[in-house]
Amino acid sequence: MFTKKDRPLGDEKQKRTELSELGEFGLIDRLTRDIVPKHSSTVKGVGDDAAVIDTGGRMLLLSTDLLIEGVHFDLTYMPLKHLGYKAAIVNISDIAAMNGIPKQMTVSIAVSNRFSLEAMEEFYKGIRLACSQYNVDLVGGDTSSSVTGLMISVTITGEADKEEIVYRSGAKAGDLICVTGDLGGAYAGLLLLEREKQVYKVNPEMQPELTGYDYVLARQLKPEARTDIRNLLKGIAVLPTSMIDISDGLASETLHLCKDSGTGCRIYEEKIPIDPDTQKLALEFNMIPTVCALSGGEDYELLFTIRQDDFEKIRDISGISVIGHMTVPSEGKLLITPDGKEVQLTAQGWDGFKNASATPDPR
Ligand code: ADP
Ligand code: MG
């Protein structure tokens, strides 16, 4: 029912809570917390990397992501083809995080006349490349004009059998915490690109100093989704107990698994996998490399837990690191430093509402 109170900006006398007080996850929680699914086919609604829908046969996975110019990407250093590729990857990664197979994608764009046909074709080259590499069909979308920057909304479907879907909520105390690949590289790449942008702003004659940093640049500009992990784990008969993809940083994602599984954790800082190039660049920026991994984000690796009994199966697999274990909640969520100190694991990952510069009150 709509009432008189439903004016464009609500009732002025109503209490006003700043979104910055809530943060992204607080806002999602407030907006969605009492939603009860009406359909028995809605197996999982809000709260995981993708929704799970029972179609009668295999489960359908469904996920969406929104990318906004100036918030998620900066076209001064992000080539449009890379942007298209990345927009597809961040969605494919969410299907990988459910242990599913990506299938179809829709792409919606809002674009201003600042962009040419050729520019948008470059963007679509990136989308098409990702779709071809990950065996995904582009099946639709929507196109609108924009009075501000470029906006991209991608929705993806995936498939999986019911019993092979991995949720954020299945971890138990004692389970081992594993991560694929290495972390912090995408953030290191961003630091580098931001530095060169500042140099360029001061002196446009300066050529960017990007040689020798190929790895971290690729991590930032051309991330990949770990759809390979599903088969790798299947091949050694390991089904993770919980899983999430690392879009916001290892700390934030670990806390998600703990919250949704009702566990605590111990993460060993020295076990966090970091590439030597990431290490080198972080130190150049006077940053502790593990901070890039814990708080940086955008690596799109998978963080998952396995039963302790599965340790033997996974220990010699290259590209998977065991970085800690789940505990009972009363033991807290801890990061153990190399000298054995216990530190509270806190999420200082990307949070659009907290980092955003003050925008004028629409009223
Ligand atoms: P991810 O980082 O994997 O894309 P998010 O952190 O964006 O996941 O979202 C967490 C959960 O909240 C997901 O299940 C997502 O579908 C849901 N969600 C996010 N924003 C909204 C919204 N505005 N309305 C309803 N559900 C949302
Ligand atoms: Mg995700």
Short mmCIF file of C-alpha atoms and ligand atoms in Angstrom, two decimals:
data_model
loop_
_atom_site.label_atom_id
_atom_site.label_comp_id
_atom_site.label_asym_id
_atom_site.label_seq_id
_atom_site.Cartn_x
_atom_site.Cartn_y
_atom_site.Cartn_z
CA MET A 1 0.00 0.00 0.00
CA PHE A 2 1.23 3.47 -0.85
CA THR A 3 0.45 6.34 1.51
CA LYS A 4 0.89 10.13 1.49
CA LYS A 5 4.16 9.60 3.28
CA ASP A 6 5.61 7.95 0.17
CA ARG A 7 6.89 11.22 -1.24
CA PRO A 8 10.07 11.23 -3.36
CA LEU A 9 12.43 11.72 -0.44
CA GLY A 10 10.21 10.36 2.33
CA ASP A 11 8.77 12.33 5.23
CA GLU A 12 10.98 15.24 6.33
CA LYS A 13 10.02 14.65 9.94
CA GLN A 14 11.16 11.07 9.70
CA LYS A 15 14.50 10.16 11.25
CA ARG A 16 17.39 10.39 8.82
CA THR A 17 20.11 7.77 9.12
CA GLU A 18 23.27 8.39 7.14
CA LEU A 19 24.26 5.52 4.85
CA SER A 20 27.85 6.06 5.97
CA GLU A 21 26.79 4.90 9.47
CA LEU A 22 25.65 1.58 8.03
CA GLY A 23 28.20 0.85 5.33
CA GLU A 24 27.42 -1.32 2.33
CA PHE A 25 26.66 -4.54 4.18
CA GLY A 26 24.66 -2.78 6.89
CA LEU A 27 22.52 -1.16 4.21
CA ILE A 28 21.90 -4.44 2.36
CA ASP A 29 20.96 -6.04 5.66
CA ARG A 30 18.50 -3.27 6.57
CA LEU A 31 16.87 -3.28 3.15
CA THR A 32 16.46 -7.04 2.90
CA ARG A 33 16.41 -8.52 6.39
CA ASP A 34 12.76 -9.50 6.67
CA ILE A 35 12.25 -10.76 3.14
CA VAL A 36 10.71 -14.23 3.27
CA PRO A 37 10.73 -16.14 -0.04
CA LYS A 38 7.22 -16.93 -1.33
CA HIS A 39 8.32 -19.69 -3.67
CA SER A 40 9.65 -23.05 -2.58
CA SER A 41 11.86 -22.84 -5.69
CA THR A 42 13.82 -20.02 -4.00
CA VAL A 43 16.40 -22.20 -2.29
CA LYS A 44 18.69 -19.29 -1.33
CA GLY A 45 17.81 -15.61 -1.57
CA VAL A 46 19.88 -12.62 -0.48
CA GLY A 47 23.13 -13.29 1.32
CA ASP A 48 25.45 -15.42 -0.77
CA ASP A 49 27.52 -14.87 -3.92
CA ALA A 50 24.53 -15.93 -6.01
CA ALA A 51 20.88 -16.80 -5.41
CA VAL A 52 19.98 -20.48 -5.83
CA ILE A 53 16.77 -21.37 -7.67
CA ASP A 54 15.33 -24.85 -8.00
CA THR A 55 14.24 -25.27 -11.62
CA GLY A 56 13.15 -28.85 -11.21
CA GLY A 57 16.39 -30.29 -12.55
CA ARG A 58 19.73 -28.75 -11.77
CA MET A 59 19.86 -25.63 -9.64
CA LEU A 60 19.96 -22.24 -11.34
CA LEU A 61 22.44 -19.74 -9.89
CA LEU A 62 21.75 -16.02 -10.35
CA SER A 63 23.95 -13.05 -9.51
CA THR A 64 24.29 -9.39 -10.51
CA ASP A 65 26.89 -6.65 -10.14
CA LEU A 66 26.89 -2.94 -10.81
CA LEU A 67 29.97 -0.97 -11.87
CA ILE A 68 29.95 2.84 -11.83
CA GLU A 69 32.52 5.13 -13.41
CA GLY A 70 34.42 7.07 -10.76
CA VAL A 71 33.45 4.56 -8.06
CA HIS A 72 34.55 1.18 -9.44
CA PHE A 73 36.70 2.18 -12.37
CA ASP A 74 38.67 5.11 -13.74
CA LEU A 75 38.83 5.38 -17.51
CA THR A 76 42.08 7.37 -17.38
CA TYR A 77 43.92 4.11 -16.86
CA MET A 78 41.35 1.41 -17.52
CA PRO A 79 41.19 0.60 -21.24
CA LEU A 80 37.57 -0.03 -22.29
CA LYS A 81 38.30 -3.53 -23.53
CA HIS A 82 39.75 -4.43 -20.14
CA LEU A 83 36.77 -2.85 -18.43
CA GLY A 84 34.39 -5.04 -20.44
CA TYR A 85 36.43 -8.10 -19.61
CA LYS A 86 36.51 -7.24 -15.91
CA ALA A 87 32.78 -6.48 -15.77
CA ALA A 88 32.13 -10.01 -17.04
CA ILE A 89 34.75 -11.59 -14.77
CA VAL A 90 33.42 -10.16 -11.51
CA ASN A 91 30.11 -11.88 -12.26
CA ILE A 92 31.58 -15.16 -13.46
CA SER A 93 33.60 -15.19 -10.25
CA ASP A 94 30.40 -15.15 -8.17
CA ILE A 95 29.22 -18.31 -9.94
CA ALA A 96 32.63 -19.92 -9.32
CA ALA A 97 32.20 -18.99 -5.64
CA MET A 98 29.04 -21.14 -5.51
CA ASN A 99 30.94 -24.04 -7.13
CA GLY A 100 28.76 -23.64 -10.22
CA ILE A 101 29.25 -23.45 -13.99
CA PRO A 102 28.57 -20.01 -15.58
CA LYS A 103 26.08 -20.12 -18.46
CA GLN A 104 24.28 -16.94 -19.56
CA MET A 105 24.87 -13.22 -19.09
CA THR A 106 22.95 -10.00 -19.68
CA VAL A 107 24.75 -6.65 -19.93
CA SER A 108 23.06 -3.30 -19.32
CA ILE A 109 24.80 -0.02 -19.94
CA ALA A 110 24.04 3.65 -19.35
CA VAL A 111 26.30 5.71 -21.58
CA SER A 112 26.73 9.42 -22.33
CA ASN A 113 27.58 11.05 -25.67
CA ARG A 114 31.15 11.36 -24.39
CA PHE A 115 31.55 7.82 -25.75
CA SER A 116 31.74 6.92 -29.42
CA LEU A 117 30.54 3.77 -31.15
CA GLU A 118 34.18 2.73 -31.48
CA ALA A 119 34.69 3.14 -27.72
CA MET A 120 31.66 1.02 -26.89
CA GLU A 121 32.77 -1.59 -29.41
CA GLU A 122 36.06 -1.82 -27.55
CA PHE A 123 34.11 -2.36 -24.33
CA TYR A 124 32.09 -5.13 -25.96
CA LYS A 125 35.25 -6.75 -27.32
CA GLY A 126 36.23 -7.26 -23.70
CA ILE A 127 32.82 -8.64 -22.74
CA ARG A 128 32.86 -11.01 -25.74
CA LEU A 129 36.38 -12.19 -25.00
CA ALA A 130 35.43 -13.10 -21.42
CA CYS A 131 32.26 -14.83 -22.66
CA SER A 132 34.25 -16.85 -25.15
CA GLN A 133 36.99 -17.79 -22.67
CA TYR A 134 34.52 -18.80 -19.96
CA ASN A 135 31.97 -20.38 -22.27
CA VAL A 136 29.16 -17.97 -21.39
CA ASP A 137 26.36 -16.81 -23.73
CA LEU A 138 25.55 -13.10 -23.86
CA VAL A 139 21.75 -13.24 -24.10
CA GLY A 140 20.49 -9.70 -23.59
CA GLY A 141 20.65 -6.49 -21.62
CA ASP A 142 19.45 -2.92 -21.73
CA THR A 143 20.86 0.35 -23.07
CA SER A 144 20.17 3.81 -21.73
CA SER A 145 21.70 7.27 -21.89
CA SER A 146 23.49 8.64 -18.86
CA VAL A 147 23.96 12.24 -17.82
CA THR A 148 26.96 11.38 -15.69
CA GLY A 149 29.48 8.63 -16.25
CA LEU A 150 29.35 5.14 -17.65
CA MET A 151 27.34 2.57 -15.69
CA ILE A 152 27.47 -1.15 -16.26
CA SER A 153 25.16 -3.75 -14.78
CA VAL A 154 25.87 -7.39 -15.53
CA THR A 155 23.67 -10.29 -14.51
CA ILE A 156 24.82 -13.88 -14.78
CA THR A 157 23.29 -17.31 -14.48
CA GLY A 158 25.03 -20.54 -13.65
CA GLU A 159 24.21 -24.18 -13.00
CA ALA A 160 25.10 -26.79 -10.43
CA ASP A 161 23.67 -29.93 -8.90
CA LYS A 162 22.02 -29.27 -5.54
CA GLU A 163 24.52 -31.30 -3.55
CA GLU A 164 27.58 -29.67 -5.10
CA ILE A 165 26.58 -26.05 -4.37
CA VAL A 166 28.82 -24.47 -1.76
CA TYR A 167 27.39 -21.71 0.44
CA ARG A 168 29.10 -19.18 2.69
CA SER A 169 27.41 -20.80 5.66
CA GLY A 170 28.69 -24.40 5.77
CA ALA A 171 31.99 -24.09 7.66
CA LYS A 172 32.49 -25.81 11.04
CA ALA A 173 35.05 -25.19 13.78
CA GLY A 174 38.19 -27.14 12.87
CA ASP A 175 37.76 -26.78 9.10
CA LEU A 176 40.86 -25.61 7.26
CA ILE A 177 40.77 -22.23 5.53
CA CYS A 178 42.21 -22.30 2.00
CA VAL A 179 42.84 -19.71 -0.66
CA THR A 180 43.59 -20.07 -4.37
CA GLY A 181 46.40 -18.24 -6.18
CA ASP A 182 47.99 -15.23 -4.56
CA LEU A 183 46.53 -12.08 -3.05
CA GLY A 184 47.14 -8.34 -2.96
CA GLY A 185 48.28 -8.08 -6.59
CA ALA A 186 45.21 -6.26 -7.86
CA TYR A 187 45.55 -3.64 -5.13
CA ALA A 188 49.28 -3.24 -5.83
CA GLY A 189 48.40 -2.68 -9.49
CA LEU A 190 45.89 -0.03 -8.49
CA LEU A 191 48.46 1.77 -6.32
CA LEU A 192 50.80 1.88 -9.29
CA LEU A 193 48.17 3.15 -11.73
CA GLU A 194 47.02 5.81 -9.27
CA ARG A 195 50.61 6.98 -8.79
CA GLU A 196 51.18 7.31 -12.52
CA LYS A 197 47.87 9.15 -12.89
CA GLN A 198 49.01 11.74 -10.34
CA VAL A 199 52.36 12.13 -12.12
CA TYR A 200 50.53 12.59 -15.42
CA LYS A 201 48.19 15.20 -13.91
CA VAL A 202 51.17 17.30 -12.84
CA ASN A 203 53.07 16.83 -16.09
CA PRO A 204 51.15 15.39 -19.05
CA GLU A 205 54.46 15.09 -20.96
CA MET A 206 55.61 12.35 -18.59
CA GLN A 207 55.25 8.82 -19.91
CA PRO A 208 53.91 6.33 -17.37
CA GLU A 209 56.55 4.23 -15.62
CA LEU A 210 54.83 0.89 -15.94
CA THR A 211 57.54 -1.36 -17.31
CA GLY A 212 58.51 -4.32 -15.14
CA TYR A 213 55.18 -4.35 -13.34
CA ASP A 214 53.29 -6.60 -15.73
CA TYR A 215 52.02 -9.03 -13.13
CA VAL A 216 50.34 -6.55 -10.78
CA LEU A 217 48.95 -4.55 -13.71
CA ALA A 218 47.39 -7.69 -15.17
CA ARG A 219 45.93 -8.52 -11.75
CA GLN A 220 44.21 -5.12 -11.68
CA LEU A 221 43.35 -4.66 -15.35
CA LYS A 222 42.65 -8.22 -16.47
CA PRO A 223 41.54 -10.37 -13.53
CA GLU A 224 40.42 -13.96 -14.10
CA ALA A 225 37.62 -15.94 -12.44
CA ARG A 226 38.60 -19.26 -10.82
CA THR A 227 36.09 -21.47 -12.61
CA ASP A 228 38.89 -24.05 -12.84
CA ILE A 229 38.77 -24.75 -9.10
CA ARG A 230 35.45 -26.61 -9.32
CA ASN A 231 36.98 -29.34 -11.50
CA LEU A 232 40.29 -29.34 -9.70
CA LEU A 233 38.57 -30.05 -6.37
CA LYS A 234 36.16 -32.51 -7.93
CA GLY A 235 39.15 -34.38 -9.33
CA ILE A 236 40.57 -34.94 -5.84
CA ALA A 237 37.12 -35.59 -4.34
CA VAL A 238 37.06 -32.51 -2.12
CA LEU A 239 33.83 -30.54 -1.68
CA PRO A 240 34.47 -27.29 0.22
CA THR A 241 32.30 -26.74 3.29
CA SER A 242 31.99 -23.02 2.56
CA MET A 243 33.21 -20.66 -0.16
CA ILE A 244 33.27 -17.01 -1.24
CA ASP A 245 35.19 -15.09 -3.88
CA ILE A 246 37.67 -12.42 -2.83
CA SER A 247 36.30 -9.17 -4.19
CA ASP A 248 36.73 -7.01 -1.07
CA GLY A 249 39.93 -8.35 0.52
CA LEU A 250 40.80 -11.48 2.46
CA ALA A 251 39.82 -10.02 5.86
CA SER A 252 36.34 -8.96 4.81
CA GLU A 253 35.62 -12.25 3.02
CA THR A 254 36.89 -14.37 5.92
CA LEU A 255 34.61 -12.43 8.26
CA HIS A 256 31.68 -13.14 5.91
CA LEU A 257 32.38 -16.89 6.08
CA CYS A 258 32.68 -16.71 9.88
CA LYS A 259 29.49 -14.69 10.28
CA ASP A 260 27.42 -16.88 7.96
CA SER A 261 28.85 -20.14 9.30
CA GLY A 262 28.74 -19.08 12.94
CA THR A 263 32.44 -19.68 13.56
CA GLY A 264 35.57 -17.88 14.70
CA CYS A 265 38.87 -18.19 12.86
CA ARG A 266 42.64 -18.12 13.08
CA ILE A 267 44.45 -16.86 9.98
CA TYR A 268 48.26 -17.10 9.96
CA GLU A 269 49.73 -14.00 8.35
CA GLU A 270 52.87 -15.77 7.12
CA LYS A 271 50.75 -18.32 5.23
CA ILE A 272 48.96 -15.72 3.11
CA PRO A 273 50.20 -16.27 -0.46
CA ILE A 274 51.74 -13.14 -1.98
CA ASP A 275 53.55 -12.95 -5.31
CA PRO A 276 57.12 -11.52 -5.21
CA ASP A 277 56.10 -8.70 -7.59
CA THR A 278 53.25 -7.71 -5.27
CA GLN A 279 55.65 -7.85 -2.34
CA LYS A 280 58.16 -5.61 -4.11
CA LEU A 281 55.60 -3.02 -5.15
CA ALA A 282 53.91 -2.89 -1.74
CA LEU A 283 57.27 -2.20 -0.10
CA GLU A 284 57.95 0.56 -2.66
CA PHE A 285 54.74 2.18 -1.42
CA ASN A 286 55.74 1.65 2.23
CA MET A 287 52.89 -0.78 2.66
CA ILE A 288 52.97 -4.10 4.45
CA PRO A 289 52.33 -6.66 1.66
CA THR A 290 49.88 -8.69 3.74
CA VAL A 291 47.80 -5.53 4.27
CA CYS A 292 47.33 -5.38 0.47
CA ALA A 293 46.08 -8.98 0.62
CA LEU A 294 43.87 -8.51 3.69
CA SER A 295 42.31 -5.19 2.75
CA GLY A 296 43.00 -4.63 -0.94
CA GLY A 297 40.43 -6.71 -2.78
CA GLU A 298 39.64 -7.32 -6.45
CA ASP A 299 41.85 -10.42 -6.65
CA TYR A 300 38.85 -12.64 -7.51
CA GLU A 301 40.55 -15.69 -6.04
CA LEU A 302 38.43 -18.14 -4.04
CA LEU A 303 38.46 -18.45 -0.26
CA PHE A 304 37.06 -21.74 0.98
CA THR A 305 37.07 -24.15 3.88
CA ILE A 306 37.56 -27.91 3.83
CA ARG A 307 37.21 -30.66 6.42
CA GLN A 308 40.45 -31.47 8.23
CA ASP A 309 40.20 -35.03 6.85
CA ASP A 310 40.67 -33.62 3.35
CA PHE A 311 44.03 -32.03 4.19
CA GLU A 312 46.10 -34.88 2.69
CA LYS A 313 44.25 -34.52 -0.61
CA ILE A 314 44.94 -30.82 -0.87
CA ARG A 315 48.38 -30.38 0.69
CA ASP A 316 50.42 -30.95 -2.48
CA ILE A 317 48.13 -29.15 -4.90
CA SER A 318 50.04 -26.16 -6.20
CA GLY A 319 48.09 -22.92 -6.25
CA ILE A 320 46.08 -23.69 -3.13
CA SER A 321 47.33 -22.48 0.26
CA VAL A 322 46.03 -23.43 3.67
CA ILE A 323 46.14 -20.19 5.65
CA GLY A 324 44.38 -21.07 8.89
CA HIS A 325 41.36 -22.79 10.39
CA MET A 326 37.89 -22.11 11.68
CA THR A 327 37.32 -22.09 15.44
CA VAL A 328 34.37 -21.87 17.80
CA PRO A 329 32.99 -18.31 17.88
CA SER A 330 34.14 -17.66 21.46
CA GLU A 331 37.77 -17.91 20.31
CA GLY A 332 37.28 -14.79 18.20
CA LYS A 333 38.33 -13.95 14.68
CA LEU A 334 42.07 -13.66 14.83
CA LEU A 335 45.05 -12.93 12.66
CA ILE A 336 48.26 -14.47 13.98
CA THR A 337 51.32 -12.36 13.12
CA PRO A 338 54.65 -14.02 12.23
CA ASP A 339 55.93 -13.38 15.79
CA GLY A 340 52.89 -15.16 17.24
CA LYS A 341 50.81 -12.15 18.33
CA GLU A 342 47.04 -12.47 18.08
CA VAL A 343 45.36 -9.50 16.40
CA GLN A 344 41.64 -8.99 15.77
CA LEU A 345 40.83 -9.60 12.12
CA THR A 346 39.08 -6.45 10.93
CA ALA A 347 37.66 -5.62 7.54
CA GLN A 348 39.03 -2.42 6.13
CA GLY A 349 38.13 -3.48 2.63
CA TRP A 350 36.57 -1.30 0.08
CA ASP A 351 33.32 0.24 1.21
CA GLY A 352 31.82 2.65 -1.26
CA PHE A 353 29.71 4.48 1.28
CA LYS A 354 32.52 5.08 3.72
CA ASN A 355 35.16 6.09 1.20
CA ALA A 356 32.92 8.24 -0.95
CA SER A 357 33.64 11.94 -0.83
CA ALA A 358 30.77 13.91 0.66
CA THR A 359 27.97 14.32 -1.83
CA PRO A 360 25.47 17.16 -1.46
CA ASP A 361 22.28 16.38 0.42
CA PRO A 362 19.62 15.90 -2.28
CA ARG A 363 17.23 17.91 -0.12
P1 ADP B 1 29.22 -9.97 -3.99
O1 ADP B 1 30.38 -9.16 -3.44
O2 ADP B 1 29.47 -11.43 -3.99
O3 ADP B 1 28.76 -9.46 -5.33
P2 ADP B 1 27.53 -8.38 -2.35
O4 ADP B 1 28.40 -8.09 -1.18
O5 ADP B 1 27.41 -7.36 -3.43
O6 ADP B 1 28.02 -9.77 -2.99
O7 ADP B 1 26.08 -8.74 -1.86
C1 ADP B 1 25.84 -9.60 -0.78
C2 ADP B 1 24.45 -10.17 -0.92
O8 ADP B 1 23.47 -9.14 -0.84
C3 ADP B 1 24.20 -10.89 -2.24
O9 ADP B 1 23.41 -12.02 -1.97
C4 ADP B 1 23.44 -9.85 -3.05
O10 ADP B 1 22.58 -10.46 -3.99
C5 ADP B 1 22.64 -9.12 -2.00
N1 ADP B 1 22.34 -7.73 -2.33
C6 ADP B 1 23.22 -6.73 -2.57
N2 ADP B 1 22.61 -5.57 -2.81
C7 ADP B 1 21.28 -5.81 -2.75
C8 ADP B 1 20.10 -5.01 -2.92
N3 ADP B 1 20.18 -3.71 -3.21
N4 ADP B 1 18.89 -5.62 -2.77
C9 ADP B 1 18.81 -6.94 -2.49
N5 ADP B 1 19.87 -7.74 -2.31
C10 ADP B 1 21.10 -7.19 -2.44
MG MG B 2 31.07 -12.63 -4.39
#
